[in-house]
């Protein structure tokens, strides 16, 4: 099941609702996820009201009025169930029962508003005595953290000159867990507010929050990997991140009770933003005309509203099936914890949490302003977009890998939201939503009939692609920043040039001219890359170094102070061998 999950692209059709794909190494090899094993002997689990596990035990949400639920909890016990956890602040009880008639009986109890099963499979025995996730041994990484293409795409690398974010801003990562020991995450990790919400009950034991896959650690790096001279840098490398593990080990399922626990925790612990790169299992879509799914919608909705009321904004992935969320017709992937069946659905059926009111829904861009081929879309559904293809970030054990998905786009938006919160103390979730919309750069529809709307707001990109530099209250100085996002093929034993025309800059170029390069190539040891000034002077950037490594994504500093700034600058790339080809994907100049 785990291997299948790693190979799946969320959201629809995957065995579990992860909004991403398998991590791969720079060489393209799949990196196996850390196994979900106990790190040594597990500490004693919190005492459960259900002392022993029994086959046939199912989980239910019992919805009542917020406040004192003692009478309803007593009714749960009197009708063949046990209270596993309860959230009186939102009127949600998580009950377990092996009785086939439990839900129907509880629906007749005074004060009970809704009851719904959250699974079509048994509650795992692990719920009553959870094993601690593995604490993997850590690899070390050589010094150097070149700016990644995704960070340049949203101008995060320029935003860092204004702010890297405030440590008073707390970001919650509701996911498969986070490897808090990772060298790039440890400096910003907030253990005090981290927890496991697997099975629907807070588990505050040290390490319970750790990753049972690799997904959550990858997301964490994109948001806030430290600016420490090694590995990668997150969009907001100065903020604090907390792990809220909502995925269960072995299958990475995100059941409703887990998500509810996570949202309530986020509200109670002051998270300004949460990242939600998943959908709530086992239903791809929850339909209000289904008695169980209606309770799931209500329970998760209440938890989201509670978190927002406490000052937390939820940001969620749109999903990866190239599916029009504004014109729903069928669901063939549910329930994913037993045997899926194909059913006809309507737009009343919701992908949660991403389609809940108040949640920011994120689509994925490819390079530049294209739509990622896998990204879901929908008029009135998508709020903003961000890079989601081939995103390089942290994975457990001090390692790094590449993933694609709206899961990878979402943490870019969360990072931008964290920067916004850092520069706007006291900002409310509603104000933060508005600022995310206004700072985004418009993207017009491509020549695809499925894209509807205007450049300002359409079904593929919503309000547009997020811009970290605009988010922190600055824009590139007029005439100071120039880029070329067009692709130029690099053929064997050939030379190619990508031009940038610079104008409006007085005097000479600086001694610290920044040259941002994004070259996709499968053997960079073949390549020489040069910056060519308007007068023809050549400045070497790299010369056949790196061997069989893939891609040159790096910002070089060139002393071009003897060159007149205005004019035609070129990035020249020579391929000096056969067998491997590529392209200049993008490059930029910052004066």
Coordinates of C-alpha atoms in Angstrom, one line a residue:
X1 CA 0.0 0.0 0.0
X2 CA 2.8 2.4 0.9
X3 CA 4.7 1.8 -2.3
X4 CA 1.5 2.4 -4.3
X5 CA 0.9 5.6 -2.5
X6 CA 4.4 6.9 -3.2
X7 CA 3.9 6.2 -6.9
X8 CA 0.5 7.9 -7.0
X9 CA -0.2 11.5 -7.8
X10 CA -3.0 12.7 -5.5
X11 CA -5.6 13.5 -5.2
X12 CA -7.8 11.4 -7.2
X13 CA -7.2 7.7 -7.7
X14 CA -4.4 7.5 -5.2
X15 CA -4.7 4.9 -2.4
X16 CA -4.2 7.7 0.1
X17 CA -5.0 11.3 -0.3
X18 CA -1.4 12.8 -0.6
X19 CA -1.3 15.6 -3.1
X20 CA 2.1 14.7 -4.5
X21 CA 4.3 12.1 -6.2
X22 CA 7.3 10.0 -5.3
X23 CA 10.4 11.8 -4.2
X24 CA 13.3 11.3 -6.6
X25 CA 17.0 12.0 -6.3
X26 CA 18.7 14.5 -8.6
X27 CA 19.7 11.6 -10.7
X28 CA 16.1 10.6 -11.1
X29 CA 16.2 7.5 -8.8
X30 CA 13.2 7.0 -6.6
X31 CA 14.1 7.5 -2.9
X32 CA 12.2 5.1 -0.7
X33 CA 10.4 6.7 2.2
X34 CA 11.4 6.1 5.7
X35 CA 9.5 3.0 7.0
X36 CA 7.0 3.6 9.7
X37 CA 8.8 1.7 12.5
X38 CA 9.2 2.5 16.1
X39 CA 12.5 4.2 17.0
X40 CA 13.7 1.9 19.7
X41 CA 11.1 1.0 22.4
X42 CA 7.9 3.1 22.1
X43 CA 7.0 5.2 25.1
X44 CA 3.7 4.4 26.8
X45 CA 0.7 5.7 24.9
X46 CA -1.9 8.0 26.4
X47 CA -4.6 6.0 28.2
X48 CA -7.6 5.4 26.0
X49 CA -11.1 4.8 27.1
X50 CA -11.0 1.8 24.8
X51 CA -8.6 -0.5 26.6
X52 CA -8.4 -3.2 23.9
X53 CA -8.8 -3.4 20.2
X54 CA -11.5 -5.6 18.7
X55 CA -12.0 -6.6 15.1
X56 CA -14.9 -4.7 13.5
X57 CA -14.3 -1.5 15.4
X58 CA -15.3 1.5 13.4
X59 CA -14.9 5.3 14.0
X60 CA -17.8 7.7 14.0
X61 CA -18.2 11.5 14.4
X62 CA -21.1 12.3 16.8
X63 CA -22.1 15.9 16.2
X64 CA -23.8 17.8 19.0
X65 CA -24.1 21.4 20.2
X66 CA -20.7 23.0 21.2
X67 CA -20.3 23.1 24.9
X68 CA -20.7 20.4 27.5
X69 CA -21.2 17.1 25.7
X70 CA -21.3 14.9 28.9
X71 CA -24.8 13.7 28.3
X72 CA -24.1 12.7 24.7
X73 CA -20.8 11.0 25.8
X74 CA -22.7 9.0 28.3
X75 CA -25.1 8.0 25.6
X76 CA -22.2 6.8 23.5
X77 CA -21.1 4.5 26.3
X78 CA -24.7 3.3 26.9
X79 CA -25.2 2.3 23.3
X80 CA -22.3 0.1 22.6
X81 CA -19.6 2.7 21.9
X82 CA -16.6 4.3 23.6
X83 CA -15.5 7.9 23.4
X84 CA -12.0 8.0 21.9
X85 CA -11.7 11.8 22.0
X86 CA -14.0 14.8 22.1
X87 CA -13.8 18.4 21.1
X88 CA -16.5 20.2 23.1
X89 CA -15.5 23.6 21.7
X90 CA -17.0 22.5 18.4
X91 CA -19.4 19.9 19.5
X92 CA -17.7 16.9 17.9
X93 CA -17.1 13.5 19.6
X94 CA -15.0 10.8 18.1
X95 CA -16.6 7.5 19.0
X96 CA -15.6 3.9 18.4
X97 CA -17.9 1.0 18.2
X98 CA -18.0 -2.6 16.9
X99 CA -21.8 -2.5 16.9
X100 CA -23.4 -2.4 13.4
X101 CA -26.4 -0.5 14.8
X102 CA -24.4 2.1 16.8
X103 CA -24.8 5.0 14.4
X104 CA -28.5 4.5 13.8
X105 CA -29.1 4.2 17.6
X106 CA -27.1 7.3 18.4
X107 CA -29.0 9.4 15.7
X108 CA -32.1 9.0 17.9
X109 CA -30.4 10.3 21.1
X110 CA -31.5 13.7 22.4
X111 CA -29.0 16.4 21.6
X112 CA -27.3 14.4 18.8
X113 CA -27.5 16.4 15.5
X114 CA -25.6 14.0 13.2
X115 CA -23.6 10.8 13.3
X116 CA -21.4 9.5 10.5
X117 CA -18.8 6.7 10.0
X118 CA -15.5 8.2 9.1
X119 CA -14.1 4.9 7.5
X120 CA -15.3 1.9 5.7
X121 CA -12.5 -0.1 7.3
X122 CA -11.7 -1.0 10.9
X123 CA -9.8 1.3 13.2
X124 CA -6.3 0.0 13.5
X125 CA -5.1 -1.6 16.7
X126 CA -2.3 0.9 16.7
X127 CA -4.8 3.6 17.6
X128 CA -4.9 2.3 21.2
X129 CA -1.1 2.0 21.6
X130 CA 0.5 4.1 18.8
X131 CA 4.1 3.3 17.9
X132 CA 6.4 6.2 17.7
X133 CA 7.6 6.9 14.1
X134 CA 11.2 6.2 13.2
X135 CA 13.8 8.8 14.0
X136 CA 16.1 8.3 11.0
X137 CA 19.9 8.7 11.1
X138 CA 20.9 12.0 9.4
X139 CA 23.1 12.5 6.4
X140 CA 25.3 15.5 6.0
X141 CA 25.2 17.9 3.1
X142 CA 28.1 19.8 1.7
X143 CA 28.0 23.6 2.0
X144 CA 26.1 25.6 -0.6
X145 CA 22.4 26.3 -1.2
X146 CA 21.9 27.5 -4.8
X147 CA 18.7 29.3 -5.4
X148 CA 16.2 26.9 -6.8
X149 CA 14.1 27.7 -9.9
X150 CA 10.8 27.6 -8.0
X151 CA 12.1 30.2 -5.5
X152 CA 13.2 32.5 -8.3
X153 CA 9.9 32.0 -10.1
X154 CA 8.0 33.5 -7.2
X155 CA 10.8 36.0 -6.4
X156 CA 11.4 34.5 -2.9
X157 CA 15.1 35.0 -3.4
X158 CA 14.5 38.7 -3.8
X159 CA 12.1 38.9 -0.9
X160 CA 14.7 37.6 1.5
X161 CA 16.6 40.9 1.0
X162 CA 13.5 42.5 2.6
X163 CA 12.7 39.9 5.2
X164 CA 13.1 36.2 5.8
X165 CA 10.0 36.1 8.0
X166 CA 9.5 36.6 11.7
X167 CA 10.1 33.8 14.3
X168 CA 6.9 35.0 16.0
X169 CA 4.9 33.6 13.0
X170 CA 4.0 30.0 13.6
X171 CA 3.1 27.7 10.6
X172 CA 1.4 24.3 11.1
X173 CA 2.2 21.5 8.7
X174 CA -0.8 19.1 8.7
X175 CA 0.7 16.2 6.9
X176 CA 2.5 12.9 7.2
X177 CA 4.8 14.4 9.9
X178 CA 8.1 16.2 9.8
X179 CA 11.7 15.0 10.4
X180 CA 12.6 17.6 13.0
X181 CA 16.2 16.4 13.1
X182 CA 16.8 17.4 9.5
X183 CA 19.7 19.8 9.3
X184 CA 17.7 22.3 7.2
X185 CA 14.6 22.1 9.4
X186 CA 15.9 21.8 12.9
X187 CA 16.8 25.5 13.2
X188 CA 13.2 26.5 12.6
X189 CA 11.3 23.6 14.2
X190 CA 8.9 24.3 17.0
X191 CA 8.6 21.0 19.0
X192 CA 6.5 22.6 21.8
X193 CA 3.6 23.0 19.4
X194 CA 4.1 19.8 17.5
X195 CA 1.8 16.7 17.9
X196 CA 0.4 13.6 16.3
X197 CA -3.3 13.7 15.5
X198 CA -3.3 10.3 13.9
X199 CA -6.6 8.5 14.8
X200 CA -8.2 11.7 16.0
X201 CA -6.6 12.3 19.4
X202 CA -3.6 14.5 20.3
X203 CA -0.5 12.5 21.1
X204 CA 2.1 14.9 22.5
X205 CA 4.9 12.4 23.1
X206 CA 8.2 13.7 21.9
X207 CA 8.7 12.4 18.3
X208 CA 5.0 11.4 17.7
X209 CA 5.0 14.2 15.1
X210 CA 7.8 12.6 13.0
X211 CA 7.3 11.6 9.3
X212 CA 5.7 8.2 8.5
X213 CA 6.3 8.9 4.8
X214 CA 8.4 11.7 3.3
X215 CA 5.7 14.0 2.1
X216 CA 5.4 16.3 5.1
X217 CA 9.2 16.8 5.4
X218 CA 9.3 17.8 1.8
X219 CA 6.5 20.3 2.3
X220 CA 8.2 21.7 5.4
X221 CA 11.4 22.5 3.5
X222 CA 9.6 24.5 0.9
X223 CA 8.0 26.6 3.5
X224 CA 10.8 27.2 5.9
X225 CA 14.1 25.4 5.3
X226 CA 16.7 27.5 7.1
X227 CA 19.0 29.9 5.3
X228 CA 22.0 28.3 6.7
X229 CA 24.4 27.8 3.7
X230 CA 23.5 24.3 2.9
X231 CA 20.8 22.3 1.1
X232 CA 17.8 24.5 0.2
X233 CA 16.1 27.6 1.4
X234 CA 12.4 27.8 2.1
X235 CA 10.1 30.7 1.0
X236 CA 10.0 32.0 4.6
X237 CA 13.2 30.8 6.2
X238 CA 12.8 32.9 9.3
X239 CA 9.4 31.6 10.6
X240 CA 8.7 28.7 12.9
X241 CA 7.2 25.4 11.7
X242 CA 5.3 22.8 13.7
X243 CA 4.4 19.3 12.7
X244 CA 0.8 18.1 13.1
X245 CA 0.9 14.5 11.9
X246 CA -2.6 13.7 10.6
X247 CA -1.5 10.7 8.5
X248 CA -1.7 7.2 9.9
X249 CA 1.3 4.9 9.5
X250 CA 1.5 2.3 6.9
X251 CA -1.0 3.8 4.5
X252 CA -0.8 7.6 5.1
X253 CA -4.6 8.0 5.3
X254 CA -6.0 11.3 6.5
X255 CA -9.3 10.5 8.1
X256 CA -11.8 13.1 9.2
X257 CA -11.2 12.8 12.9
X258 CA -7.4 13.3 12.3
X259 CA -8.1 16.5 10.3
X260 CA -10.5 17.8 13.0
X261 CA -7.9 17.2 15.7
X262 CA -5.3 19.0 13.6
X263 CA -7.5 22.1 13.0
X264 CA -8.5 22.4 16.6
X265 CA -4.8 22.0 17.6
X266 CA -3.9 24.7 15.1
X267 CA -6.4 27.1 16.6
X268 CA -5.4 26.4 20.2
X269 CA -1.7 26.8 19.5
X270 CA -1.6 30.0 17.6
X271 CA -0.7 28.8 14.1
X272 CA -1.0 31.8 11.7
X273 CA -1.2 29.6 8.7
X274 CA -1.6 25.8 8.1
X275 CA -0.5 23.8 5.1
X276 CA -2.9 21.1 4.0
X277 CA -1.6 19.0 1.0
X278 CA -4.1 16.2 1.2
X279 CA -7.8 15.4 1.0
X280 CA -9.8 13.8 3.8
X281 CA -10.0 10.0 3.3
X282 CA -11.7 7.8 2.5
X283 CA -13.9 9.9 0.2
X284 CA -12.5 11.8 -2.8
X285 CA -15.6 13.9 -2.5
X286 CA -18.0 14.1 0.5
X287 CA -21.6 14.4 -0.6
X288 CA -24.2 16.0 1.7
X289 CA -26.9 13.6 0.7
X290 CA -24.9 10.7 2.2
X291 CA -25.6 10.5 5.9
X292 CA -22.0 9.6 6.8
X293 CA -20.4 12.0 4.5
X294 CA -22.7 14.8 5.7
X295 CA -21.3 14.4 9.2
X296 CA -17.8 14.4 7.9
X297 CA -18.4 17.7 6.1
X298 CA -20.0 19.2 9.2
X299 CA -17.2 18.0 11.6
X300 CA -14.3 19.2 9.5
X301 CA -16.1 22.5 8.6
X302 CA -16.6 23.2 12.3
X303 CA -13.0 22.5 13.1
X304 CA -11.8 24.8 10.2
X305 CA -14.1 27.6 11.4
X306 CA -12.8 27.1 14.9
X307 CA -9.2 27.5 13.8
X308 CA -10.0 30.5 11.7
X309 CA -11.8 32.1 14.6
X310 CA -8.6 31.7 16.6
X311 CA -6.6 33.5 13.9
X312 CA -5.5 30.7 11.6
X313 CA -5.7 30.6 7.8
X314 CA -5.9 27.2 6.2
X315 CA -4.3 26.8 2.7
X316 CA -4.9 23.5 0.8
X317 CA -3.9 21.7 -2.4
X318 CA -6.4 21.5 -5.2
X319 CA -5.4 18.0 -6.3
X320 CA -3.6 16.3 -9.2
X321 CA -6.0 14.7 -11.6
X322 CA -6.4 17.5 -14.1
X323 CA -10.1 17.5 -13.0
X324 CA -12.6 20.4 -13.2
X325 CA -13.7 20.9 -9.7
X326 CA -16.4 23.3 -10.9
X327 CA -18.1 20.6 -13.0
X328 CA -18.0 17.4 -11.0
X329 CA -19.6 14.3 -12.6
X330 CA -18.1 11.1 -11.3
X331 CA -16.0 9.8 -8.4
X332 CA -14.3 6.5 -9.1
X333 CA -11.7 6.5 -6.3
X334 CA -13.9 6.2 -3.2
X335 CA -13.9 4.8 -0.7
X336 CA -10.1 4.3 -0.8
X337 CA -9.8 2.4 2.4
X338 CA -11.8 -0.6 1.1
X339 CA -13.2 -1.2 -2.4
X340 CA -13.8 1.9 -4.6
X341 CA -16.9 2.1 -6.7
X342 CA -17.9 4.6 -9.4
X343 CA -20.7 6.9 -8.5
X344 CA -22.3 9.9 -10.1
X345 CA -21.8 13.2 -8.1
X346 CA -22.6 16.9 -8.4
X347 CA -20.9 20.1 -7.4
X348 CA -22.6 19.8 -4.0
X349 CA -20.1 17.1 -3.2
X350 CA -16.9 18.6 -1.7
X351 CA -13.2 17.8 -1.8
X352 CA -12.3 18.7 1.8
X353 CA -10.7 20.6 3.3
X354 CA -9.8 22.5 0.0
X355 CA -13.4 23.3 -0.9
X356 CA -14.5 24.4 2.5
X357 CA -15.4 28.1 2.9
X358 CA -12.5 30.2 4.0
X359 CA -9.8 27.7 2.8
X360 CA -7.4 29.0 0.2
X361 CA -7.3 26.6 -2.8
X362 CA -4.0 26.2 -4.6
X363 CA -3.3 25.1 -8.2
X364 CA 0.1 24.2 -9.6
X365 CA 2.1 26.0 -12.2
X366 CA 4.8 24.3 -14.3
X367 CA 7.8 26.4 -15.1
X368 CA 7.0 30.0 -15.8
X369 CA 3.3 30.7 -16.2
X370 CA 2.1 27.4 -17.6
X371 CA -0.5 25.2 -15.9
X372 CA 1.1 22.0 -14.5
X373 CA -0.4 19.2 -16.6
X374 CA -1.7 17.3 -13.5
X375 CA -3.2 20.3 -11.6
X376 CA -6.9 20.4 -10.9
X377 CA -8.8 23.5 -11.8
X378 CA -12.2 25.1 -11.6
X379 CA -13.9 28.5 -12.0
X380 CA -14.6 29.9 -8.6
X381 CA -12.6 27.2 -6.9
X382 CA -9.0 28.0 -7.5
X383 CA -7.7 31.0 -5.5
X384 CA -4.0 31.2 -6.5
X385 CA -1.3 29.2 -8.1
X386 CA 2.4 28.4 -7.4
X387 CA 5.2 26.3 -8.8
X388 CA 4.5 22.5 -8.3
X389 CA 6.6 20.7 -10.8
X390 CA 9.9 19.1 -10.0
X391 CA 10.3 20.9 -6.7
X392 CA 13.5 20.1 -4.8
X393 CA 13.2 20.0 -1.0
X394 CA 14.0 18.2 2.2
X395 CA 13.2 14.5 2.9
X396 CA 13.8 12.5 6.0
X397 CA 17.3 11.6 7.1
X398 CA 19.0 14.8 6.2
X399 CA 18.4 14.1 2.5
X400 CA 16.8 16.0 -0.4
X401 CA 14.6 15.0 -3.3
X402 CA 12.2 16.2 -6.0
X403 CA 8.4 15.9 -6.0
X404 CA 5.6 17.2 -8.2
X405 CA 2.0 18.0 -7.3
X406 CA -0.3 20.6 -6.0
X407 CA 1.1 19.4 -2.6
X408 CA 4.3 21.1 -3.7
X409 CA 2.6 24.3 -4.9
X410 CA 0.7 24.7 -1.6
X411 CA 3.7 25.3 0.6
X412 CA 5.0 28.0 -1.7
X413 CA 1.7 29.9 -1.0
X414 CA 1.9 29.1 2.7
X415 CA 5.4 30.5 2.8
X416 CA 4.2 33.7 1.0
X417 CA 1.3 33.9 3.6
X418 CA 3.9 33.6 6.4
X419 CA 5.9 36.5 4.9
X420 CA 2.7 38.5 4.7
X421 CA 2.0 37.8 8.3
X422 CA 5.5 38.7 9.3
X423 CA 5.3 42.1 7.7
X424 CA 1.7 42.7 8.8
X425 CA 1.5 41.9 12.6
X426 CA -2.0 41.3 13.8
X427 CA -3.4 40.5 10.3
X428 CA -6.6 38.5 10.4
X429 CA -7.2 35.3 8.3
X430 CA -9.7 37.3 6.1
X431 CA -7.2 40.0 5.5
X432 CA -4.5 37.5 4.8
X433 CA -6.7 35.8 2.2
X434 CA -7.3 39.2 0.5
X435 CA -3.6 40.0 0.5
X436 CA -2.8 36.7 -1.1
X437 CA -5.2 37.5 -3.9
X438 CA -3.9 41.1 -4.4
X439 CA -0.2 40.2 -4.5
X440 CA -0.6 37.5 -7.1
X441 CA 0.5 38.2 -10.6
X442 CA -2.2 37.7 -13.3
X443 CA -1.8 34.9 -15.7
X444 CA -4.0 34.8 -18.8
X445 CA -5.6 31.6 -20.0
X446 CA -3.5 29.5 -22.4
X447 CA -5.0 28.2 -25.6
X448 CA -7.0 25.6 -23.7
X449 CA -10.8 25.7 -24.0
X450 CA -11.1 24.4 -20.4
X451 CA -9.7 27.6 -19.0
X452 CA -12.4 30.2 -18.5
X453 CA -12.3 33.7 -17.1
X454 CA -10.1 36.7 -17.4
X455 CA -6.3 37.2 -16.9
X456 CA -7.3 38.7 -13.5
X457 CA -9.1 35.6 -12.4
X458 CA -9.6 32.3 -14.2
X459 CA -10.3 28.7 -13.7
X460 CA -6.6 27.6 -14.1
X461 CA -4.8 30.1 -12.0
X462 CA -7.4 31.9 -9.9
X463 CA -6.0 35.3 -9.0
X464 CA -2.6 34.3 -10.4
X465 CA 0.8 33.2 -9.3
X466 CA 2.0 34.3 -5.9
X467 CA 4.8 36.8 -5.7
X468 CA 6.9 36.8 -2.5
X469 CA 8.6 40.1 -3.3
X470 CA 5.3 41.9 -3.7
X471 CA 4.0 40.2 -0.6
X472 CA 6.7 41.8 1.6
X473 CA 5.9 45.3 0.3
X474 CA 8.4 45.7 -2.5
X475 CA 8.6 45.2 -6.2
X476 CA 11.7 44.9 -8.4
X477 CA 13.1 48.4 -8.9
X478 CA 12.1 49.7 -12.4
X479 CA 14.8 48.7 -14.9
X480 CA 16.7 46.7 -12.3
X481 CA 15.4 43.2 -12.7
X482 CA 15.1 41.5 -16.1
X483 CA 14.3 37.9 -17.0
X484 CA 13.7 35.6 -20.0
X485 CA 11.4 32.7 -19.4
X486 CA 11.5 31.4 -22.9
X487 CA 12.9 27.9 -23.6
X488 CA 16.0 27.5 -25.8
X489 CA 17.0 24.0 -26.8
X490 CA 20.5 22.8 -26.0
X491 CA 21.5 20.3 -28.7
X492 CA 24.6 18.0 -28.7
X493 CA 27.8 19.7 -29.6
X494 CA 26.0 23.0 -30.2
X495 CA 25.8 26.6 -28.9
X496 CA 22.6 28.4 -28.0
X497 CA 22.0 31.9 -26.7
X498 CA 19.1 33.4 -24.8
X499 CA 18.9 37.2 -24.9
X500 CA 17.8 39.8 -22.4
X501 CA 17.5 43.5 -23.3
X502 CA 18.3 45.8 -20.5
X503 CA 17.0 49.4 -20.5
X504 CA 16.4 52.2 -18.1
X505 CA 19.5 51.5 -16.0
X506 CA 21.9 54.4 -15.7
X507 CA 25.6 54.0 -15.9
X508 CA 27.5 50.7 -15.7
X509 CA 26.5 47.4 -14.4
X510 CA 27.4 46.7 -10.7
X511 CA 30.4 44.7 -9.4
X512 CA 27.8 42.3 -7.9
X513 CA 25.6 41.7 -11.0
X514 CA 23.4 38.7 -10.1
X515 CA 22.9 36.2 -12.9
X516 CA 20.2 33.6 -12.1
X517 CA 20.4 30.5 -14.3
X518 CA 17.9 27.7 -14.7
X519 CA 19.3 25.1 -17.2
X520 CA 17.7 21.7 -17.6
X521 CA 20.3 19.1 -18.8
X522 CA 21.0 15.5 -17.9
X523 CA 24.8 15.8 -17.8
X524 CA 26.0 19.3 -16.8
X525 CA 29.6 18.2 -17.2
X526 CA 29.0 18.7 -21.0
X527 CA 28.2 22.4 -20.5
X528 CA 30.0 25.7 -20.5
X529 CA 27.8 28.7 -19.6
X530 CA 28.8 32.3 -20.2
X531 CA 27.3 35.7 -19.7
X532 CA 27.9 37.9 -22.8
X533 CA 27.8 41.6 -22.2
X534 CA 26.4 44.1 -24.8
X535 CA 29.9 44.9 -26.1
X536 CA 30.7 41.2 -26.6
X537 CA 32.8 40.7 -23.4
X538 CA 32.4 37.1 -22.1
X539 CA 32.1 36.3 -18.4
X540 CA 32.4 32.6 -17.6
X541 CA 29.8 31.2 -15.2
X542 CA 30.6 27.5 -15.2
X543 CA 32.9 25.4 -17.4
X544 CA 32.1 21.7 -17.7
X545 CA 31.9 21.0 -14.0
X546 CA 29.5 18.8 -12.1
X547 CA 29.9 15.6 -14.1
X548 CA 26.7 13.6 -14.6
X549 CA 24.7 15.8 -12.3
X550 CA 21.3 17.0 -13.6
X551 CA 20.5 20.7 -14.1
X552 CA 22.2 24.0 -13.3
X553 CA 19.9 26.1 -11.1
X554 CA 22.1 28.7 -9.5
X555 CA 22.6 32.4 -9.1
X556 CA 26.1 33.6 -10.1
X557 CA 27.7 36.9 -9.1
X558 CA 29.7 38.7 -11.8
X559 CA 31.8 41.8 -11.6
X560 CA 30.5 43.6 -14.6
X561 CA 31.3 47.1 -13.4
X562 CA 33.2 47.9 -16.6
X563 CA 30.1 47.2 -18.8
X564 CA 27.4 49.7 -19.7
X565 CA 24.3 48.3 -18.2
X566 CA 21.8 49.1 -21.0
X567 CA 21.9 46.8 -24.1
X568 CA 21.6 43.3 -25.2
X569 CA 22.9 40.7 -22.7
X570 CA 23.0 37.0 -23.5
X571 CA 23.3 33.7 -21.7
X572 CA 25.5 31.5 -24.0
X573 CA 25.5 27.8 -23.4
X574 CA 27.9 25.4 -25.2
X575 CA 27.2 21.6 -25.3
X576 CA 30.6 20.0 -25.8
X577 CA 29.7 16.3 -26.0
X578 CA 27.1 13.9 -27.4
X579 CA 24.3 11.8 -25.8
X580 CA 22.8 14.4 -23.5
X581 CA 20.7 17.4 -24.3
X582 CA 18.5 19.9 -22.5
X583 CA 17.3 23.5 -22.6
X584 CA 17.8 27.0 -21.1
X585 CA 14.6 27.0 -19.1
X586 CA 14.9 30.6 -17.8
X587 CA 17.5 33.1 -16.6
X588 CA 17.5 36.6 -15.1
X589 CA 19.7 39.6 -14.3
X590 CA 19.5 41.7 -11.2
X591 CA 21.4 45.0 -11.3

